[in-house]
């Protein structure tokens, strides 16, 4: 059976992973009122196993929103009415041995509307936040509040490069995207930064690889994604 970390242990590990000069994100965001939490049903088998590390998946919001701007279900993230987003948290995923992902572990307490609202400025979808807890968070923490707080600690300690400016560079590659992140964040090497491009070569996601103590760790091939020489583009939402 899997052993989930205590709330205190998880929070301590996440806090210790931050560099001394951690810098919070600077984009503007006003979280909406949350009156109810979406119900989430498993869409795959329950997989419990010992944890070997973690992945913090960061979605590039302008690319995500490009085909969804007018959709009501994505209004908070994509309309611009309550702030604009660059990189946002897709999820914090526990990692198992041999590249496997624990998922849909023993059910615990469901998130409260207040817990979901506190997450909205880093994970701007109530359904996404509820799903990430049910599918992934339940395999690493006993309470959703702990899982959400760990994601905010990790995300808040990152320095995000100016990818809007980098998007205009000639000959942009996946290697340049990961190099920029590593240069902005002490303790990270390009090998620790995964870059996921969509089928058209646009930046879709950055995946940050951690060991079991939330220290940067070399990504395996599955998480590393596009090779350094792969041509890349970054949509700015213009």
mmCIF file of C-alpha atoms in Angstrom:
data_model
loop_
_atom_site.group_PDB
_atom_site.id
_atom_site.type_symbol
_atom_site.label_atom_id
_atom_site.label_comp_id
_atom_site.label_asym_id
_atom_site.label_seq_id
_atom_site.Cartn_x
_atom_site.Cartn_y
_atom_site.Cartn_z
ATOM 1 C CA UNK A 1 0.000 0.000 0.000
ATOM 2 C CA UNK A 2 1.065 3.541 -0.652
ATOM 3 C CA UNK A 3 2.188 5.733 2.237
ATOM 4 C CA UNK A 4 1.033 9.302 1.941
ATOM 5 C CA UNK A 5 3.127 11.980 3.561
ATOM 6 C CA UNK A 6 1.711 13.864 6.504
ATOM 7 C CA UNK A 7 0.553 17.414 5.837
ATOM 8 C CA UNK A 8 3.445 18.857 7.825
ATOM 9 C CA UNK A 9 6.039 16.742 6.029
ATOM 10 C CA UNK A 10 4.764 17.665 2.566
ATOM 11 C CA UNK A 11 4.621 21.361 3.336
ATOM 12 C CA UNK A 12 8.093 21.300 4.890
ATOM 13 C CA UNK A 13 9.595 19.496 1.899
ATOM 14 C CA UNK A 14 7.999 21.939 -0.519
ATOM 15 C CA UNK A 15 9.181 24.955 1.459
ATOM 16 C CA UNK A 16 12.733 23.613 1.715
ATOM 17 C CA UNK A 17 12.819 23.167 -2.059
ATOM 18 C CA UNK A 18 12.551 26.934 -2.607
ATOM 19 C CA UNK A 19 15.665 29.039 -3.228
ATOM 20 C CA UNK A 20 16.364 31.748 -0.614
ATOM 21 C CA UNK A 21 15.219 34.515 -2.969
ATOM 22 C CA UNK A 22 11.956 32.943 -4.107
ATOM 23 C CA UNK A 23 9.796 35.304 -6.144
ATOM 24 C CA UNK A 24 6.025 34.982 -6.406
ATOM 25 C CA UNK A 25 4.157 35.308 -9.681
ATOM 26 C CA UNK A 26 3.184 38.812 -10.654
ATOM 27 C CA UNK A 27 0.189 38.520 -12.974
ATOM 28 C CA UNK A 28 -3.100 40.081 -11.951
ATOM 29 C CA UNK A 29 -5.894 37.770 -10.853
ATOM 30 C CA UNK A 30 -9.174 38.174 -8.966
ATOM 31 C CA UNK A 31 -10.571 34.811 -7.894
ATOM 32 C CA UNK A 32 -14.298 34.306 -8.481
ATOM 33 C CA UNK A 33 -16.803 33.152 -5.888
ATOM 34 C CA UNK A 34 -17.088 29.357 -5.763
ATOM 35 C CA UNK A 35 -20.471 28.078 -4.606
ATOM 36 C CA UNK A 36 -20.067 24.361 -5.285
ATOM 37 C CA UNK A 37 -17.339 21.890 -6.167
ATOM 38 C CA UNK A 38 -17.710 19.877 -9.389
ATOM 39 C CA UNK A 39 -18.220 16.142 -8.924
ATOM 40 C CA UNK A 40 -15.363 14.089 -10.373
ATOM 41 C CA UNK A 41 -15.655 10.455 -11.454
ATOM 42 C CA UNK A 42 -12.569 8.286 -12.112
ATOM 43 C CA UNK A 43 -11.879 7.633 -15.786
ATOM 44 C CA UNK A 44 -9.217 4.995 -15.251
ATOM 45 C CA UNK A 45 -8.022 2.286 -12.865
ATOM 46 C CA UNK A 46 -6.866 2.905 -9.323
ATOM 47 C CA UNK A 47 -3.057 2.682 -9.182
ATOM 48 C CA UNK A 48 -1.300 2.893 -5.829
ATOM 49 C CA UNK A 49 2.479 2.507 -5.518
ATOM 50 C CA UNK A 50 5.466 3.963 -3.634
ATOM 51 C CA UNK A 51 6.365 7.487 -4.758
ATOM 52 C CA UNK A 52 9.760 8.269 -6.264
ATOM 53 C CA UNK A 53 9.247 11.923 -7.198
ATOM 54 C CA UNK A 54 6.847 14.549 -8.508
ATOM 55 C CA UNK A 55 6.058 16.576 -11.614
ATOM 56 C CA UNK A 56 4.729 20.131 -11.564
ATOM 57 C CA UNK A 57 2.997 20.572 -14.924
ATOM 58 C CA UNK A 58 2.593 24.193 -16.035
ATOM 59 C CA UNK A 59 0.212 24.945 -18.892
ATOM 60 C CA UNK A 60 0.852 27.882 -21.258
ATOM 61 C CA UNK A 61 -2.495 29.618 -20.936
ATOM 62 C CA UNK A 62 -2.531 31.650 -24.190
ATOM 63 C CA UNK A 63 -2.208 28.440 -26.222
ATOM 64 C CA UNK A 64 -4.791 26.639 -24.089
ATOM 65 C CA UNK A 65 -7.237 29.502 -24.506
ATOM 66 C CA UNK A 66 -6.742 30.007 -28.229
ATOM 67 C CA UNK A 67 -9.580 27.604 -29.227
ATOM 68 C CA UNK A 68 -11.546 28.132 -25.986
ATOM 69 C CA UNK A 69 -11.781 31.918 -25.589
ATOM 70 C CA UNK A 70 -15.545 32.091 -26.049
ATOM 71 C CA UNK A 71 -16.422 28.961 -24.108
ATOM 72 C CA UNK A 72 -18.424 29.555 -20.952
ATOM 73 C CA UNK A 73 -16.684 26.779 -19.052
ATOM 74 C CA UNK A 74 -13.313 28.502 -19.521
ATOM 75 C CA UNK A 75 -14.474 32.088 -19.070
ATOM 76 C CA UNK A 76 -12.450 32.788 -15.934
ATOM 77 C CA UNK A 77 -9.168 31.703 -17.494
ATOM 78 C CA UNK A 78 -9.685 32.789 -21.066
ATOM 79 C CA UNK A 79 -11.926 35.881 -21.207
ATOM 80 C CA UNK A 80 -9.480 38.341 -19.628
ATOM 81 C CA UNK A 81 -12.257 39.739 -17.454
ATOM 82 C CA UNK A 82 -10.511 38.852 -14.165
ATOM 83 C CA UNK A 83 -6.883 39.062 -15.236
ATOM 84 C CA UNK A 84 -4.631 37.439 -17.785
ATOM 85 C CA UNK A 85 -2.516 34.330 -17.365
ATOM 86 C CA UNK A 86 0.786 33.038 -18.709
ATOM 87 C CA UNK A 87 1.966 29.782 -17.181
ATOM 88 C CA UNK A 88 -0.578 28.241 -14.808
ATOM 89 C CA UNK A 89 -0.579 25.002 -12.856
ATOM 90 C CA UNK A 90 -2.065 22.074 -14.733
ATOM 91 C CA UNK A 91 -1.310 19.767 -11.840
ATOM 92 C CA UNK A 92 1.178 18.394 -9.337
ATOM 93 C CA UNK A 93 1.609 14.712 -10.158
ATOM 94 C CA UNK A 94 3.215 12.047 -7.975
ATOM 95 C CA UNK A 95 5.644 9.795 -9.808
ATOM 96 C CA UNK A 96 6.068 6.049 -9.350
ATOM 97 C CA UNK A 97 8.792 3.628 -10.390
ATOM 98 C CA UNK A 98 9.541 2.984 -14.091
ATOM 99 C CA UNK A 99 7.690 6.082 -15.249
ATOM 100 C CA UNK A 100 4.303 5.069 -13.879
ATOM 101 C CA UNK A 101 1.812 7.598 -12.491
ATOM 102 C CA UNK A 102 -0.165 6.764 -9.334
ATOM 103 C CA UNK A 103 -3.785 7.792 -9.773
ATOM 104 C CA UNK A 104 -7.268 7.679 -8.256
ATOM 105 C CA UNK A 105 -6.028 6.566 -4.834
ATOM 106 C CA UNK A 106 -8.204 5.973 -1.775
ATOM 107 C CA UNK A 107 -10.824 8.687 -1.558
ATOM 108 C CA UNK A 108 -10.441 11.270 1.173
ATOM 109 C CA UNK A 109 -12.336 14.428 2.015
ATOM 110 C CA UNK A 110 -13.598 16.414 -0.954
ATOM 111 C CA UNK A 111 -12.346 19.982 -1.455
ATOM 112 C CA UNK A 112 -14.490 22.759 -0.055
ATOM 113 C CA UNK A 113 -15.542 25.765 -2.159
ATOM 114 C CA UNK A 114 -13.144 27.923 -0.111
ATOM 115 C CA UNK A 115 -10.222 25.569 -0.853
ATOM 116 C CA UNK A 116 -10.997 25.612 -4.567
ATOM 117 C CA UNK A 117 -11.262 29.403 -4.590
ATOM 118 C CA UNK A 118 -7.853 29.739 -2.925
ATOM 119 C CA UNK A 119 -6.414 27.729 -5.819
ATOM 120 C CA UNK A 120 -8.010 29.609 -8.688
ATOM 121 C CA UNK A 121 -5.233 32.126 -9.342
ATOM 122 C CA UNK A 122 -2.680 29.378 -9.969
ATOM 123 C CA UNK A 123 -5.049 26.696 -11.344
ATOM 124 C CA UNK A 124 -7.835 28.756 -12.965
ATOM 125 C CA UNK A 125 -10.585 26.148 -13.270
ATOM 126 C CA UNK A 126 -12.682 24.724 -10.448
ATOM 127 C CA UNK A 127 -13.185 21.467 -12.346
ATOM 128 C CA UNK A 128 -9.470 21.148 -13.054
ATOM 129 C CA UNK A 129 -8.562 21.721 -9.397
ATOM 130 C CA UNK A 130 -11.123 19.189 -8.179
ATOM 131 C CA UNK A 131 -9.978 16.625 -10.740
ATOM 132 C CA UNK A 132 -6.283 17.059 -9.967
ATOM 133 C CA UNK A 133 -6.951 16.436 -6.285
ATOM 134 C CA UNK A 134 -9.082 13.351 -6.975
ATOM 135 C CA UNK A 135 -6.746 11.830 -9.572
ATOM 136 C CA UNK A 136 -3.295 12.820 -8.326
ATOM 137 C CA UNK A 137 -3.416 14.640 -5.000
ATOM 138 C CA UNK A 138 -5.170 11.744 -3.283
ATOM 139 C CA UNK A 139 -2.027 9.658 -3.927
ATOM 140 C CA UNK A 140 0.314 12.020 -2.068
ATOM 141 C CA UNK A 141 -1.653 13.848 0.638
ATOM 142 C CA UNK A 142 -4.426 13.072 3.090
ATOM 143 C CA UNK A 143 -6.287 16.365 2.638
ATOM 144 C CA UNK A 144 -6.968 18.507 -0.443
ATOM 145 C CA UNK A 145 -5.945 21.670 1.414
ATOM 146 C CA UNK A 146 -2.418 20.255 1.813
ATOM 147 C CA UNK A 147 -2.146 19.245 -1.837
ATOM 148 C CA UNK A 148 -3.314 22.658 -3.023
ATOM 149 C CA UNK A 149 -1.026 24.526 -0.656
ATOM 150 C CA UNK A 150 2.011 22.533 -1.798
ATOM 151 C CA UNK A 151 1.269 23.444 -5.427
ATOM 152 C CA UNK A 152 1.022 27.119 -4.466
ATOM 153 C CA UNK A 153 4.309 26.980 -2.531
ATOM 154 C CA UNK A 154 6.150 25.390 -5.441
ATOM 155 C CA UNK A 155 4.621 27.658 -8.069
ATOM 156 C CA UNK A 156 5.086 30.795 -5.999
ATOM 157 C CA UNK A 157 8.806 30.062 -5.666
ATOM 158 C CA UNK A 158 9.437 30.031 -9.414
ATOM 159 C CA UNK A 159 10.753 32.839 -11.572
ATOM 160 C CA UNK A 160 8.955 32.725 -14.890
ATOM 161 C CA UNK A 161 11.021 33.918 -17.877
ATOM 162 C CA UNK A 162 9.587 36.540 -20.192
ATOM 163 C CA UNK A 163 8.210 34.054 -22.689
ATOM 164 C CA UNK A 164 6.254 36.804 -24.445
ATOM 165 C CA UNK A 165 9.581 38.392 -25.406
ATOM 166 C CA UNK A 166 11.249 35.055 -26.126
ATOM 167 C CA UNK A 167 8.390 34.162 -28.477
ATOM 168 C CA UNK A 168 9.659 36.771 -30.939
ATOM 169 C CA UNK A 169 13.153 35.329 -31.236
ATOM 170 C CA UNK A 170 14.209 33.896 -34.581
ATOM 171 C CA UNK A 171 14.872 30.185 -34.686
ATOM 172 C CA UNK A 172 13.125 29.446 -31.383
ATOM 173 C CA UNK A 173 13.606 25.871 -30.159
ATOM 174 C CA UNK A 174 12.423 23.708 -27.280
ATOM 175 C CA UNK A 175 15.983 23.884 -25.941
ATOM 176 C CA UNK A 176 15.780 27.683 -25.749
ATOM 177 C CA UNK A 177 12.503 27.432 -23.798
ATOM 178 C CA UNK A 178 14.010 25.083 -21.193
ATOM 179 C CA UNK A 179 17.332 26.956 -21.076
ATOM 180 C CA UNK A 180 15.480 30.201 -20.291
ATOM 181 C CA UNK A 181 13.688 28.554 -17.382
ATOM 182 C CA UNK A 182 16.878 27.016 -15.979
ATOM 183 C CA UNK A 183 18.749 30.321 -16.256
ATOM 184 C CA UNK A 184 15.989 32.121 -14.338
ATOM 185 C CA UNK A 185 15.792 29.565 -11.514
ATOM 186 C CA UNK A 186 18.818 28.721 -9.414
ATOM 187 C CA UNK A 187 19.325 25.019 -8.863
ATOM 188 C CA UNK A 188 17.556 23.987 -12.065
ATOM 189 C CA UNK A 189 19.327 22.540 -15.095
ATOM 190 C CA UNK A 190 17.808 22.218 -18.576
ATOM 191 C CA UNK A 191 17.676 18.435 -18.081
ATOM 192 C CA UNK A 192 15.165 18.974 -15.249
ATOM 193 C CA UNK A 193 12.716 20.877 -17.472
ATOM 194 C CA UNK A 194 10.320 19.107 -19.804
ATOM 195 C CA UNK A 195 8.826 20.940 -22.788
ATOM 196 C CA UNK A 196 5.621 19.680 -24.394
ATOM 197 C CA UNK A 197 4.799 21.045 -27.845
ATOM 198 C CA UNK A 198 1.514 20.339 -29.590
ATOM 199 C CA UNK A 199 1.321 18.712 -33.004
ATOM 200 C CA UNK A 200 1.762 22.134 -34.664
ATOM 201 C CA UNK A 201 4.910 22.944 -32.697
ATOM 202 C CA UNK A 202 3.378 25.491 -30.284
ATOM 203 C CA UNK A 203 4.326 25.481 -26.595
ATOM 204 C CA UNK A 204 1.630 23.658 -24.653
ATOM 205 C CA UNK A 205 3.207 22.800 -21.319
ATOM 206 C CA UNK A 206 6.369 22.951 -19.228
ATOM 207 C CA UNK A 207 6.912 19.985 -16.901
ATOM 208 C CA UNK A 208 9.214 20.446 -13.929
ATOM 209 C CA UNK A 209 10.714 17.242 -12.553
ATOM 210 C CA UNK A 210 11.360 16.796 -8.812
ATOM 211 C CA UNK A 211 12.783 13.985 -6.725
ATOM 212 C CA UNK A 212 11.062 12.654 -3.611
ATOM 213 C CA UNK A 213 12.297 15.643 -1.573
ATOM 214 C CA UNK A 214 11.002 18.215 -4.075
ATOM 215 C CA UNK A 215 14.488 18.960 -5.378
ATOM 216 C CA UNK A 216 14.968 19.448 -9.139
ATOM 217 C CA UNK A 217 15.680 16.124 -10.802
ATOM 218 C CA UNK A 218 16.531 14.966 -14.311
ATOM 219 C CA UNK A 219 13.384 14.254 -16.345
ATOM 220 C CA UNK A 220 12.916 10.860 -17.909
ATOM 221 C CA UNK A 221 12.219 10.724 -21.650
ATOM 222 C CA UNK A 222 8.445 10.742 -21.169
ATOM 223 C CA UNK A 223 8.473 13.989 -19.215
ATOM 224 C CA UNK A 224 11.378 15.642 -21.067
ATOM 225 C CA UNK A 225 9.274 15.880 -24.195
ATOM 226 C CA UNK A 226 10.564 17.704 -27.268
ATOM 227 C CA UNK A 227 14.274 17.481 -27.996
ATOM 228 C CA UNK A 228 16.388 20.594 -27.660
ATOM 229 C CA UNK A 229 16.677 21.069 -31.426
ATOM 230 C CA UNK A 230 12.931 20.871 -32.062
ATOM 231 C CA UNK A 231 11.492 24.038 -33.621
ATOM 232 C CA UNK A 232 9.029 25.743 -31.297
ATOM 233 C CA UNK A 233 6.595 28.625 -31.295
ATOM 234 C CA UNK A 234 4.885 30.443 -28.414
ATOM 235 C CA UNK A 235 1.423 31.908 -28.871
ATOM 236 C CA UNK A 236 1.038 35.257 -27.089
ATOM 237 C CA UNK A 237 -2.719 35.584 -27.402
ATOM 238 C CA UNK A 238 -2.535 38.602 -29.695
#
